[in-house]
GROMACS .gro file of C-alpha atoms in nm:
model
  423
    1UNK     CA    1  -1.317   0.548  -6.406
    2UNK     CA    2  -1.087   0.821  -6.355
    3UNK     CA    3  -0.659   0.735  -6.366
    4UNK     CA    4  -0.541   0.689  -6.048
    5UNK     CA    5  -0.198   0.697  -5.911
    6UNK     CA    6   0.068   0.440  -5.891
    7UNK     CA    7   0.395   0.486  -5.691
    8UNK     CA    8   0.634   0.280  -5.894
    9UNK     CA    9   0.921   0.405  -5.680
   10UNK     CA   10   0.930   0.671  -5.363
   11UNK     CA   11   1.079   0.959  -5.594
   12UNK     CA   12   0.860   0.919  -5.916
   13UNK     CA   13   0.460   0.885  -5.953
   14UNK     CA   14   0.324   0.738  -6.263
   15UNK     CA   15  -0.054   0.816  -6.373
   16UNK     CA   16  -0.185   0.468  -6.442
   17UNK     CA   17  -0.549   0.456  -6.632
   18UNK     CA   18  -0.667   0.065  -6.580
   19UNK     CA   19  -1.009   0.174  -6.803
   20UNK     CA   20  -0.783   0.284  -7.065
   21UNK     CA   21  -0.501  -0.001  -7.013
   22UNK     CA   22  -0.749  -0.292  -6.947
   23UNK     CA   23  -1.004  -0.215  -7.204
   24UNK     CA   24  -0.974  -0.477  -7.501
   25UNK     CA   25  -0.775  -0.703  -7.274
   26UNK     CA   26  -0.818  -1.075  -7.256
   27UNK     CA   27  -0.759  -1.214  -6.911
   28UNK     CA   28  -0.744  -1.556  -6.739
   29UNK     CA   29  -0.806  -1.541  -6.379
   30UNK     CA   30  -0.834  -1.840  -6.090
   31UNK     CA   31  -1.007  -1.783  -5.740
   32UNK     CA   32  -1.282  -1.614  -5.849
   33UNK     CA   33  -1.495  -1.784  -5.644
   34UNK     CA   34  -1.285  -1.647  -5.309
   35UNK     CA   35  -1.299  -1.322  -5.137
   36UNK     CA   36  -1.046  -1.130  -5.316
   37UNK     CA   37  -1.110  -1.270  -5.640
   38UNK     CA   38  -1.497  -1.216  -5.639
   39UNK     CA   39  -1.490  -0.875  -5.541
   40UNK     CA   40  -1.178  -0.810  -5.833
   41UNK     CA   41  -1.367  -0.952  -6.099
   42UNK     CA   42  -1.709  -0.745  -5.981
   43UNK     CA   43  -1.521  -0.435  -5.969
   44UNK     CA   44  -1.375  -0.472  -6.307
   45UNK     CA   45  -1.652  -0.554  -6.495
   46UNK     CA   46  -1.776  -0.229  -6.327
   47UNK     CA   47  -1.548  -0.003  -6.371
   48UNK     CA   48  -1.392  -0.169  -6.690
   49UNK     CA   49  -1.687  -0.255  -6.910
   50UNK     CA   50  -1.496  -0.239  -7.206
   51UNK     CA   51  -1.243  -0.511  -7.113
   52UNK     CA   52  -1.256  -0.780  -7.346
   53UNK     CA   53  -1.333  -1.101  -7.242
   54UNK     CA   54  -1.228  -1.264  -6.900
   55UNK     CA   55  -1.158  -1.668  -6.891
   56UNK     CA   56  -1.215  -1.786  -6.488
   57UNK     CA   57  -1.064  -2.122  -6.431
   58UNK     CA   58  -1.333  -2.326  -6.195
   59UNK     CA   59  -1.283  -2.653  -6.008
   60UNK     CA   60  -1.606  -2.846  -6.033
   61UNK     CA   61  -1.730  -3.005  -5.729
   62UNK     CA   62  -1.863  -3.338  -5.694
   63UNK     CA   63  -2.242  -3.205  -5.801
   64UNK     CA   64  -2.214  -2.906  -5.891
   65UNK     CA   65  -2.031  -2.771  -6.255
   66UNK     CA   66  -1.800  -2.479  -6.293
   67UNK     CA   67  -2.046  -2.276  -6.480
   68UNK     CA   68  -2.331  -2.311  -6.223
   69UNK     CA   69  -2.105  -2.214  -5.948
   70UNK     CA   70  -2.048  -1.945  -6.091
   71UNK     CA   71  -2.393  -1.898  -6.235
   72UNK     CA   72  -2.518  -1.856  -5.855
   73UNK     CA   73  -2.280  -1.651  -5.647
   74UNK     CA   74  -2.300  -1.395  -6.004
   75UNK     CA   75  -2.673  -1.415  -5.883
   76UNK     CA   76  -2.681  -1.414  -5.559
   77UNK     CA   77  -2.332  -1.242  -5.394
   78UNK     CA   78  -2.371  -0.927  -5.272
   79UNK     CA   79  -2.006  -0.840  -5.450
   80UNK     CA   80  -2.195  -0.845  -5.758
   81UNK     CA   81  -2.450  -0.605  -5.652
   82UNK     CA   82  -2.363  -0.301  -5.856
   83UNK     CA   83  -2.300  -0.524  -6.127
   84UNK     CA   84  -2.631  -0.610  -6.137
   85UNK     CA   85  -2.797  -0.291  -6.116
   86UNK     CA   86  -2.619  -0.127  -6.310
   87UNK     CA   87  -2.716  -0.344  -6.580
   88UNK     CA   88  -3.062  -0.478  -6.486
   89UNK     CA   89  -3.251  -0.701  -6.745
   90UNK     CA   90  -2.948  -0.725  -6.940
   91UNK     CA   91  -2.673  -0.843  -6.687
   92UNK     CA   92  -2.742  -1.181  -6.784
   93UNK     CA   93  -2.659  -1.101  -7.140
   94UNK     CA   94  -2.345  -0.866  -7.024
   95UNK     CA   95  -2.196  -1.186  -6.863
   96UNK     CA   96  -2.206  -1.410  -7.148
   97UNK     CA   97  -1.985  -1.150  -7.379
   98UNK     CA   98  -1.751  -1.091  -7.100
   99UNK     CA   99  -1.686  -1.399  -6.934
  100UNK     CA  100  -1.577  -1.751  -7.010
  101UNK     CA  101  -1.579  -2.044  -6.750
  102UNK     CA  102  -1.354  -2.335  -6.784
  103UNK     CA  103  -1.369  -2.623  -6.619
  104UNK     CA  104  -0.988  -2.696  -6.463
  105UNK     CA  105  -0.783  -2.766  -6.124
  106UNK     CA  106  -0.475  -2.509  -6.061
  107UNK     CA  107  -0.311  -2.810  -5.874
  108UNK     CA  108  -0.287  -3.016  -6.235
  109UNK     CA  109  -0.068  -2.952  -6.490
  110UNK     CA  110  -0.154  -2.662  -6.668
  111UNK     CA  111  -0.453  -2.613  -6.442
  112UNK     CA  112  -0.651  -2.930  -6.605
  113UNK     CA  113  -0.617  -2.697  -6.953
  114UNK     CA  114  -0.657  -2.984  -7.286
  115UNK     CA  115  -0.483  -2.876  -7.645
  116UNK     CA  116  -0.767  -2.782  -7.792
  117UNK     CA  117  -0.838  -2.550  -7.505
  118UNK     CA  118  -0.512  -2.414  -7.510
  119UNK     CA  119  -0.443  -2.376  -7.851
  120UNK     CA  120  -0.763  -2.151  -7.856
  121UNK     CA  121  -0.659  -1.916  -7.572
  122UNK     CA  122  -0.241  -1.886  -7.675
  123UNK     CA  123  -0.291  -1.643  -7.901
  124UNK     CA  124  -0.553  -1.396  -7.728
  125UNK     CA  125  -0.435  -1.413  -7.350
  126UNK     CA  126  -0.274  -1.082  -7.197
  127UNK     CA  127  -0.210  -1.170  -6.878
  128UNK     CA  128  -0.293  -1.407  -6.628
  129UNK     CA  129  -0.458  -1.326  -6.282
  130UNK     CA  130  -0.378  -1.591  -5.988
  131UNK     CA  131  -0.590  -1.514  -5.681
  132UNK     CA  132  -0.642  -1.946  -5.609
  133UNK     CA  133  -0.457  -2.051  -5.302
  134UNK     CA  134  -0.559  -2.158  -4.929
  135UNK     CA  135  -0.565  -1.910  -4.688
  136UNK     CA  136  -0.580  -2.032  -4.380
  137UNK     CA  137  -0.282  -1.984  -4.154
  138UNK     CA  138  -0.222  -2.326  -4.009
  139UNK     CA  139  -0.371  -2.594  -4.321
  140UNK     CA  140  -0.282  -2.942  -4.330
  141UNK     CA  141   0.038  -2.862  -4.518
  142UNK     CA  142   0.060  -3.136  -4.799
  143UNK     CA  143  -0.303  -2.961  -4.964
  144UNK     CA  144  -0.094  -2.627  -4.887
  145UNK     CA  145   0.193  -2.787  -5.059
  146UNK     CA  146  -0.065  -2.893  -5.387
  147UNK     CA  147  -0.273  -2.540  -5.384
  148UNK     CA  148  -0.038  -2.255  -5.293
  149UNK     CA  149   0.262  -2.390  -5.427
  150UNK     CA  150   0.274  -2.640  -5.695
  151UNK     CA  151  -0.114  -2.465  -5.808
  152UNK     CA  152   0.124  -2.178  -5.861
  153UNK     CA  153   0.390  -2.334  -6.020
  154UNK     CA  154   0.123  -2.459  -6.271
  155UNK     CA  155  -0.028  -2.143  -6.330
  156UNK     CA  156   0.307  -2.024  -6.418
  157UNK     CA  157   0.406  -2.303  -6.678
  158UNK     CA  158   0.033  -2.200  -6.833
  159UNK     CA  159   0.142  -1.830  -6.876
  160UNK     CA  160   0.428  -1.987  -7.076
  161UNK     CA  161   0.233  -2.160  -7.280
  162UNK     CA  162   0.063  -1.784  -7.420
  163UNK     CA  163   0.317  -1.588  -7.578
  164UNK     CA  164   0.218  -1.229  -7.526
  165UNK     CA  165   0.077  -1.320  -7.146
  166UNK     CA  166   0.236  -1.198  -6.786
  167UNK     CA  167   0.141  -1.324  -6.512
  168UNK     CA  168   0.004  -1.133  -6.192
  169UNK     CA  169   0.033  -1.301  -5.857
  170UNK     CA  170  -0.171  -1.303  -5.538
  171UNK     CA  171   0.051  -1.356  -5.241
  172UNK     CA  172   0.111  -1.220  -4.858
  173UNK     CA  173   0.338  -0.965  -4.749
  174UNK     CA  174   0.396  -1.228  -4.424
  175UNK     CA  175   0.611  -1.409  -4.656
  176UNK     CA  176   0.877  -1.133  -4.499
  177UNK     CA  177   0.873  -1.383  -4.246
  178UNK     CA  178   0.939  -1.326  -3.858
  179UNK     CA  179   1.165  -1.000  -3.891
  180UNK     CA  180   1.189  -0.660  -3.729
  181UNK     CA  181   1.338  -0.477  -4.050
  182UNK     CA  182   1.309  -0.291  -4.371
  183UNK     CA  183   1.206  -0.581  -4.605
  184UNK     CA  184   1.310  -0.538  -5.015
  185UNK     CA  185   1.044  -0.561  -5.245
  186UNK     CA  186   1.211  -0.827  -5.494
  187UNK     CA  187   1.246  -1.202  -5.437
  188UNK     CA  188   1.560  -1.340  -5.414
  189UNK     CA  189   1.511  -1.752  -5.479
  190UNK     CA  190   1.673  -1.908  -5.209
  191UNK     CA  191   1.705  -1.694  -4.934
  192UNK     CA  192   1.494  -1.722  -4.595
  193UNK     CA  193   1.358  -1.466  -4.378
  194UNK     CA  194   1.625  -1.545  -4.120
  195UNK     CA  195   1.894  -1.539  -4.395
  196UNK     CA  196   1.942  -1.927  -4.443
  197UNK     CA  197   1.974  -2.026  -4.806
  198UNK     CA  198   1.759  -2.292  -4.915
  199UNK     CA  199   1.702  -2.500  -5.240
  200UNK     CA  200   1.286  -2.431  -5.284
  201UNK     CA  201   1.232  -2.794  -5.494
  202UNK     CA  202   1.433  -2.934  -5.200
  203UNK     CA  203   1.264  -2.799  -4.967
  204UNK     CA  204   0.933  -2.880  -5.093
  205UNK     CA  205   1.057  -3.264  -5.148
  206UNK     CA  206   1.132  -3.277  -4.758
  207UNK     CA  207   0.802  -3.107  -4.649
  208UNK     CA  208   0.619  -3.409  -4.842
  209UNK     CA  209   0.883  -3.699  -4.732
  210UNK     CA  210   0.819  -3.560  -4.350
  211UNK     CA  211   0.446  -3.553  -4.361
  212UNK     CA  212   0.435  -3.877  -4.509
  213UNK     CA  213   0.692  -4.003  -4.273
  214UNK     CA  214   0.500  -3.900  -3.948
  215UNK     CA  215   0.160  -4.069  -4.178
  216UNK     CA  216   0.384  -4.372  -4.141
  217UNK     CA  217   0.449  -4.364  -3.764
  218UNK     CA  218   0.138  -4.272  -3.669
  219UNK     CA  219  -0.005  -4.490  -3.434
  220UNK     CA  220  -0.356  -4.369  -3.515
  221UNK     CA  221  -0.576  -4.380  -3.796
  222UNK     CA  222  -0.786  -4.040  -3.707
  223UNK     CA  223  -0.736  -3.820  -3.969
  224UNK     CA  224  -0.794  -3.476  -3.762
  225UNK     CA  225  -0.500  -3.626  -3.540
  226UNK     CA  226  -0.295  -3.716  -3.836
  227UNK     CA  227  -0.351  -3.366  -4.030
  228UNK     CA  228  -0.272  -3.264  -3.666
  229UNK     CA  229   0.074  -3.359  -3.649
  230UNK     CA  230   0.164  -3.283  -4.044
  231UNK     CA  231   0.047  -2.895  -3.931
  232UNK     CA  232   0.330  -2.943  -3.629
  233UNK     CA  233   0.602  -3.071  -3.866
  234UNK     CA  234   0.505  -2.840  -4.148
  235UNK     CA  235   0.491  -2.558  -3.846
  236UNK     CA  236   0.843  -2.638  -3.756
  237UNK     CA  237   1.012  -2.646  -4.084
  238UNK     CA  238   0.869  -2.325  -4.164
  239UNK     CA  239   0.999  -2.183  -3.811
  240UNK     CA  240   1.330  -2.298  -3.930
  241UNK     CA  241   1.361  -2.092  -4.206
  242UNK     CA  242   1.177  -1.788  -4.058
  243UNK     CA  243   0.846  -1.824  -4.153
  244UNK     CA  244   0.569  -1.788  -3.909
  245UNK     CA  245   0.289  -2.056  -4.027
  246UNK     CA  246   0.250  -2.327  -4.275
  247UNK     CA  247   0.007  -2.033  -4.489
  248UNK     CA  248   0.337  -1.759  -4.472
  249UNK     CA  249   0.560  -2.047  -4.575
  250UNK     CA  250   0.391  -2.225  -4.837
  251UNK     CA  251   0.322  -1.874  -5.008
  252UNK     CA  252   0.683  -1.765  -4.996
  253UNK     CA  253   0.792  -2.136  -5.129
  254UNK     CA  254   0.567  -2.049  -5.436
  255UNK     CA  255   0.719  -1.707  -5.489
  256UNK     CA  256   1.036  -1.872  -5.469
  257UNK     CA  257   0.979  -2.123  -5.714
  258UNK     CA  258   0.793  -1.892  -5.970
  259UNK     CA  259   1.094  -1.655  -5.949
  260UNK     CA  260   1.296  -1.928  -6.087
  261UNK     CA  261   1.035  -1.979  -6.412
  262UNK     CA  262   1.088  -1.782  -6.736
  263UNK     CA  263   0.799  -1.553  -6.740
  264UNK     CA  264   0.726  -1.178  -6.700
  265UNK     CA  265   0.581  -1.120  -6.383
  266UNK     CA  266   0.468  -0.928  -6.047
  267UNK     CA  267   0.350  -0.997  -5.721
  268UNK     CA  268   0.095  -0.848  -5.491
  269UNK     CA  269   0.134  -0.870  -5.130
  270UNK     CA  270  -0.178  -0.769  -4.951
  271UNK     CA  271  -0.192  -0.773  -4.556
  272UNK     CA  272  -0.493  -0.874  -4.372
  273UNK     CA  273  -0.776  -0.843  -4.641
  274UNK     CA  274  -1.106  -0.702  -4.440
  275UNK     CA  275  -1.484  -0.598  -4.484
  276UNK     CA  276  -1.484  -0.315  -4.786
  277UNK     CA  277  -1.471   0.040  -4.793
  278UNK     CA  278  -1.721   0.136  -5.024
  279UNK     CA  279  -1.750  -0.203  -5.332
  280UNK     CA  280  -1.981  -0.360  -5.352
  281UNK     CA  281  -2.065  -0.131  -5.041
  282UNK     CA  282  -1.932   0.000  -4.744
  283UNK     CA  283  -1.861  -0.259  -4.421
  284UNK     CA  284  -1.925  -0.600  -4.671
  285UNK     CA  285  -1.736  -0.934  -4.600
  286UNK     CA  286  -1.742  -1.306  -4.669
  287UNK     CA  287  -1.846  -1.556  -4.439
  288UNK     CA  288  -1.630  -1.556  -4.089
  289UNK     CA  289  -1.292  -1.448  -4.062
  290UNK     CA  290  -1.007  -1.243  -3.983
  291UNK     CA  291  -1.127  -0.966  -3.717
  292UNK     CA  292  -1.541  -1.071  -3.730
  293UNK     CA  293  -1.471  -1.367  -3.462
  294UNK     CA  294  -1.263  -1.102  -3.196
  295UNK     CA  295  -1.547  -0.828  -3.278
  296UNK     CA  296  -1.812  -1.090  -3.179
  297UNK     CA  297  -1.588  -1.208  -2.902
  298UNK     CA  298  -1.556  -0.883  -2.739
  299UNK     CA  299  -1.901  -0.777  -2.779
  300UNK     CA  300  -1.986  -1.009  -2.481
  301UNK     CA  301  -1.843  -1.080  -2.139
  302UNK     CA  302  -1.463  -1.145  -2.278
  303UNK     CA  303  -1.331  -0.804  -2.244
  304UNK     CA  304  -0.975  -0.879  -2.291
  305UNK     CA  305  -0.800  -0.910  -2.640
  306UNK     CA  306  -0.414  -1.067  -2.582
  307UNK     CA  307  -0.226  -0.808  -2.770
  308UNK     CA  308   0.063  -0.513  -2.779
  309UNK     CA  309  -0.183  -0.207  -2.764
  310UNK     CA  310   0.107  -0.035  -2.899
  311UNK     CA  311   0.169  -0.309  -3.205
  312UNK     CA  312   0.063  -0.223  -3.578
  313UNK     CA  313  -0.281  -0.408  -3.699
  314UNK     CA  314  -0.223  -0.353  -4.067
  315UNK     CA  315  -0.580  -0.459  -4.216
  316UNK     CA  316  -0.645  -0.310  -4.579
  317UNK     CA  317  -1.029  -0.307  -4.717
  318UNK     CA  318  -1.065  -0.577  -4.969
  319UNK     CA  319  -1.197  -0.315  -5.270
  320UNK     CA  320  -0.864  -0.157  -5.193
  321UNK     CA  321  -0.665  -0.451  -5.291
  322UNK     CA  322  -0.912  -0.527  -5.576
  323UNK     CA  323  -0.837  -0.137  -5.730
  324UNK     CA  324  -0.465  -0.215  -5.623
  325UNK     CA  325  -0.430  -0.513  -5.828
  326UNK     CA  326  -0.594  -0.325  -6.154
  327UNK     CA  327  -0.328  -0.034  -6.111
  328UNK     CA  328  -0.018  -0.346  -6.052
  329UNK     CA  329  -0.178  -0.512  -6.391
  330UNK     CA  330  -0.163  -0.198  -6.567
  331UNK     CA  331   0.154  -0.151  -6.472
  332UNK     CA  332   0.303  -0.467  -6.583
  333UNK     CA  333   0.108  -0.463  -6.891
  334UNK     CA  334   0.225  -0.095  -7.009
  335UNK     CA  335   0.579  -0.235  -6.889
  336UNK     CA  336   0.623   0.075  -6.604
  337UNK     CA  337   0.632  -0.245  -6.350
  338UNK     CA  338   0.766  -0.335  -6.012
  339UNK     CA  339   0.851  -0.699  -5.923
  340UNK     CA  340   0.657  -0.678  -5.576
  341UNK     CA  341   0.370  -0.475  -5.463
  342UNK     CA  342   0.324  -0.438  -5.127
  343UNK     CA  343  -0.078  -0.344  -5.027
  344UNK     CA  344  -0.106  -0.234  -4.715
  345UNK     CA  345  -0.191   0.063  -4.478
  346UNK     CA  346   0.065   0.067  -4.169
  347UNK     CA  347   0.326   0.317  -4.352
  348UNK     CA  348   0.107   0.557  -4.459
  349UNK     CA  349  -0.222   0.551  -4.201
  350UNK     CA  350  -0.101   0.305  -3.935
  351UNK     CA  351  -0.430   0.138  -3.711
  352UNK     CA  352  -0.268   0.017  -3.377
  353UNK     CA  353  -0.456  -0.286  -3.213
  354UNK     CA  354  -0.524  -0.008  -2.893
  355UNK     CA  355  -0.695   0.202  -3.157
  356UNK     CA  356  -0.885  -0.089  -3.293
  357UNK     CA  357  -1.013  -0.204  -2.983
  358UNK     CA  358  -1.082   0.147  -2.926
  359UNK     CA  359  -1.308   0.177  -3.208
  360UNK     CA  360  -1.500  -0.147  -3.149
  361UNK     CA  361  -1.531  -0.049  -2.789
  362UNK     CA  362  -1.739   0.276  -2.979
  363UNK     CA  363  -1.935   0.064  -3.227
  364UNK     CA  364  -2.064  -0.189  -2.987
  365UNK     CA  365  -2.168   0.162  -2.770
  366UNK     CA  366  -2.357   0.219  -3.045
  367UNK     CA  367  -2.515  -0.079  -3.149
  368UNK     CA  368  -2.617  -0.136  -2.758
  369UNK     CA  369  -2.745   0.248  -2.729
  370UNK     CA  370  -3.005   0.172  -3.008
  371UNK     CA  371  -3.360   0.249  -2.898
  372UNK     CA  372  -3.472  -0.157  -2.914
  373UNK     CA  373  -3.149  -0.281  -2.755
  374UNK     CA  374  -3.203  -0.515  -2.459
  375UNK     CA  375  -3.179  -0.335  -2.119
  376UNK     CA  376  -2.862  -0.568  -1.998
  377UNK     CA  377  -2.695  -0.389  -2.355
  378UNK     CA  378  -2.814  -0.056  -2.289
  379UNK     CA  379  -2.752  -0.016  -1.883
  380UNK     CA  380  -2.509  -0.277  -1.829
  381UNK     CA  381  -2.255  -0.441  -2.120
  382UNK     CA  382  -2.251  -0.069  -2.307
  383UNK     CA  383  -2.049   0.017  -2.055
  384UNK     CA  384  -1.795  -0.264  -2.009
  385UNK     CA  385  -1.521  -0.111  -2.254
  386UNK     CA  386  -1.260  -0.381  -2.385
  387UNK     CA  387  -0.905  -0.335  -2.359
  388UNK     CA  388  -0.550  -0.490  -2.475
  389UNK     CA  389  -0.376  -0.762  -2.227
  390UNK     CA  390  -0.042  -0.876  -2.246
  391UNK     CA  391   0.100  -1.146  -2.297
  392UNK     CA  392   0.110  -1.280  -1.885
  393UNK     CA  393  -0.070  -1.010  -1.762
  394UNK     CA  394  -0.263  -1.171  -1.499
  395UNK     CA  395  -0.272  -1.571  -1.445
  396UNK     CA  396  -0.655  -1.623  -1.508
  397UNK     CA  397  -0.706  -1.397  -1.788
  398UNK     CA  398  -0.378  -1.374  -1.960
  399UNK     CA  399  -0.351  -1.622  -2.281
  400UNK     CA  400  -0.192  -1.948  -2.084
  401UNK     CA  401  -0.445  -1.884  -1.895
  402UNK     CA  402  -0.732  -1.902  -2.121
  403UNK     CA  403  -0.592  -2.174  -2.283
  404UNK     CA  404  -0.573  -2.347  -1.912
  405UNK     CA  405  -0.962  -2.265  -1.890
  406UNK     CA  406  -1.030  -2.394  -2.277
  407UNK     CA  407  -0.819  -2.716  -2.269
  408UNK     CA  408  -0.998  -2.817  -1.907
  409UNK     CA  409  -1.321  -2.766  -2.055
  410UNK     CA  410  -1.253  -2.968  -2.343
  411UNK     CA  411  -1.126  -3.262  -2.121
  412UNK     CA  412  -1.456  -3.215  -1.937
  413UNK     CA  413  -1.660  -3.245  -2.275
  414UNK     CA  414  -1.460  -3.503  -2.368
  415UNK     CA  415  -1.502  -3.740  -2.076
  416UNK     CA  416  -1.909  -3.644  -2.060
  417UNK     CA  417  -2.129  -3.910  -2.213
  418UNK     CA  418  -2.383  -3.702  -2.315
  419UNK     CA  419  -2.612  -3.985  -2.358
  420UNK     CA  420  -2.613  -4.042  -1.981
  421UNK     CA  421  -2.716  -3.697  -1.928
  422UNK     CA  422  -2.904  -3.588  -2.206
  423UNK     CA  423  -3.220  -3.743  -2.374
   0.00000   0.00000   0.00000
């Protein structure tokens, strides 16, 4: 792998080589079983054959062990494609000098990690990779509090514990909160988006007291109603404080509280991760999420996306971030590092959500165009071109109104006894 270019401030360029800096490395890494993480780990192996050895920390699940989780998705995900054919009959064999699975939970202390198990990696660990957190926006936010912020917290009390290791961390860049400005890359513990100052362990004390406050007072016992109203008062402590969601907040908490830790470290801020741009190939993502739902949505007869046509969509292809991290961990290994790393496209080759829709509007052309489309595709729904809607555009179609049309039709389904109506 050729060096590649790292802008470690806007009036110098650094040439970083990760095959050079990474080779003979010892790593730990968590969420390598995620999106980011999988496609990271592929990639290096890849491009980085030479790198040491690479420790993944893997919660077991109630039947199935660390090592045979990762056992299958090394078999079977399509991020480990190259990986495999580049080495054939002998991948098997490649894994078992390069990686080591161990069992352990980021969200207990020291990730789960016994003595013996520490005093064997202390002296060989370079740095430590943290990709493990939750990632959806609105989670129920006590498991945000244990995952994205005290799993960090743990992971950074670990690096501690091996004396030549820095820690690289996987965050946002929303942790800049709800703000129309030039945001520094540094973290400065204790200070909101919206320029409150805030104690982080304090704040993460009175997140947990109100969530188990409104448990108490709840005068249900349905958990998806419970977890409902946590998400509300996690929602508007966050909104206090200029965050935007319980995800933004919780990640920014964590930041906060490993700025306060004694440990060498930096922080990558991707935006919205998306399908790749050419690893493991070109157009590949994970499961459902992000812009896959409004692509299918649109696709039909919803023609309408609520959105500024004019506002930046700042999406980023998830091998980008994976070759992005590599050139950040060089970086902080050769010691040429930045404190925060922000990965994302809008400065330098903005995508506006009128563009985007734009381009889907051409795909789905082209998908319906194909010679075995159906004739309602070809003659009919080719030709019904989506488009941005504001905010209150129009009663029925704007976003109070779908949500009207959604929350009637749920009352509807609610209130149906299917069993009347249905064998």
């Amino acid at each position: 792998m050729a060096a590649e270019i790292l802008v470690i401030d806007p009036g110098k360029a650094e040439v970083l080589s990760p095959t050079d800096s990474l080779s003979g490395k010892h790593l730990f890494v968590t969420g390598v079983t995620g999106f980011v993480g999988k496609v990271w780990l592929s990639e290096l192996l890849y491009r980085v054959p030479d790198v040491a050895h690479v420790y993944v920390l893997i919660r077991p699940s109630k039947t199935v062990s660390p090592l045979k989780r990762f056992e299958r998705f090394a078999e079977r995900s399509p991020a480990f494609r190259p990986l495999r054919q580049a080495h054939g009959a002998a991948f098997e064999s490649f894994l078992r000098q390069r990686i080591t699975v161990l069992e352990g939970d980021v969200t207990e202390p020291l990730c789960g990690l016994d003595d013996d198990a520490l005093a064997r990696l202390s002296p060989q660990i370079d740095a430590v990779v943290h990709f493990a957190g939750l990632t959806d926006f609105d989670p129920d936010p006590l498991k945000a509090l244990e995952i994205n912020v005290h799993g960090a917290v743990e992971v950074g009390r670990l690096t501690q514990r091996f004396p030549k290791a820095k820690l690289l961390h996987c965050s946002t860049c929303y942790v800049a909160g709800e703000v129309s400005d030039t945001v520094s890359e540094s973290i400065e513990s204790g200070l909101s988006p919206n320029g409150q100052r805030f104690d982080p362990v304090a704040e993460c004390d009175a997140l947990r007291a109100d969530c188990e406050q409104a448990d108490a007072e709840s005068e249900t016992q349905d958990w998806r109603e419970m977890k409902r109203v946590r998400i509300e008062v996690g929602r508007r402590r966050a909104n206090a404080l200029g965050w935007a969601n319980v995800y933004t907040y919780t990640k920014a908490l964590a930041e906060h509280l490993l700025a306060t830790q004694e440990v060498e470290m930096s922080v990558i801020r991707p935006a919205v991760v998306e399908c790749s741009r050419s690893y493991p190939f070109p157009g590949w993502n994970e499961g459902i999420n992000t812009s896959g739902p409004l692509l299918w949505f649109l696709s039909g007869v919803f023609r309408f996306l609520p959105c500024q046509g004019s506002h930046l969509f700042d999406v980023v292809p998830v091998d980008t971030v994976s070759r992005a991290t590599n050139l950040a961990l060089t970086a902080l290994l050769t010691g040429s590092t930045g404190a925060v790393y922000q990965l994302g496209s809008s400065q330098t080759n903005p995508l506006t959500f009128g563009r985007a829709v734009e381009l889907s509007n051409l795909a789905a052309r082209r998908y319906m165009n194909r010679d075995d489309a159906k004739p309602l595709e070809r003659y009919v729904l080719r030709h019904l071109d989506s488009q941005p809607r504001d905010w209150d555009d129009t009663p029925l179609m704007s976003v109070p109104g779908f949500k009207r049309l959604s929350g009637g039709i749920k009352r509807t389904m609610n209130a149906l006894s299917l069993s009347k109506v249905a064998p």
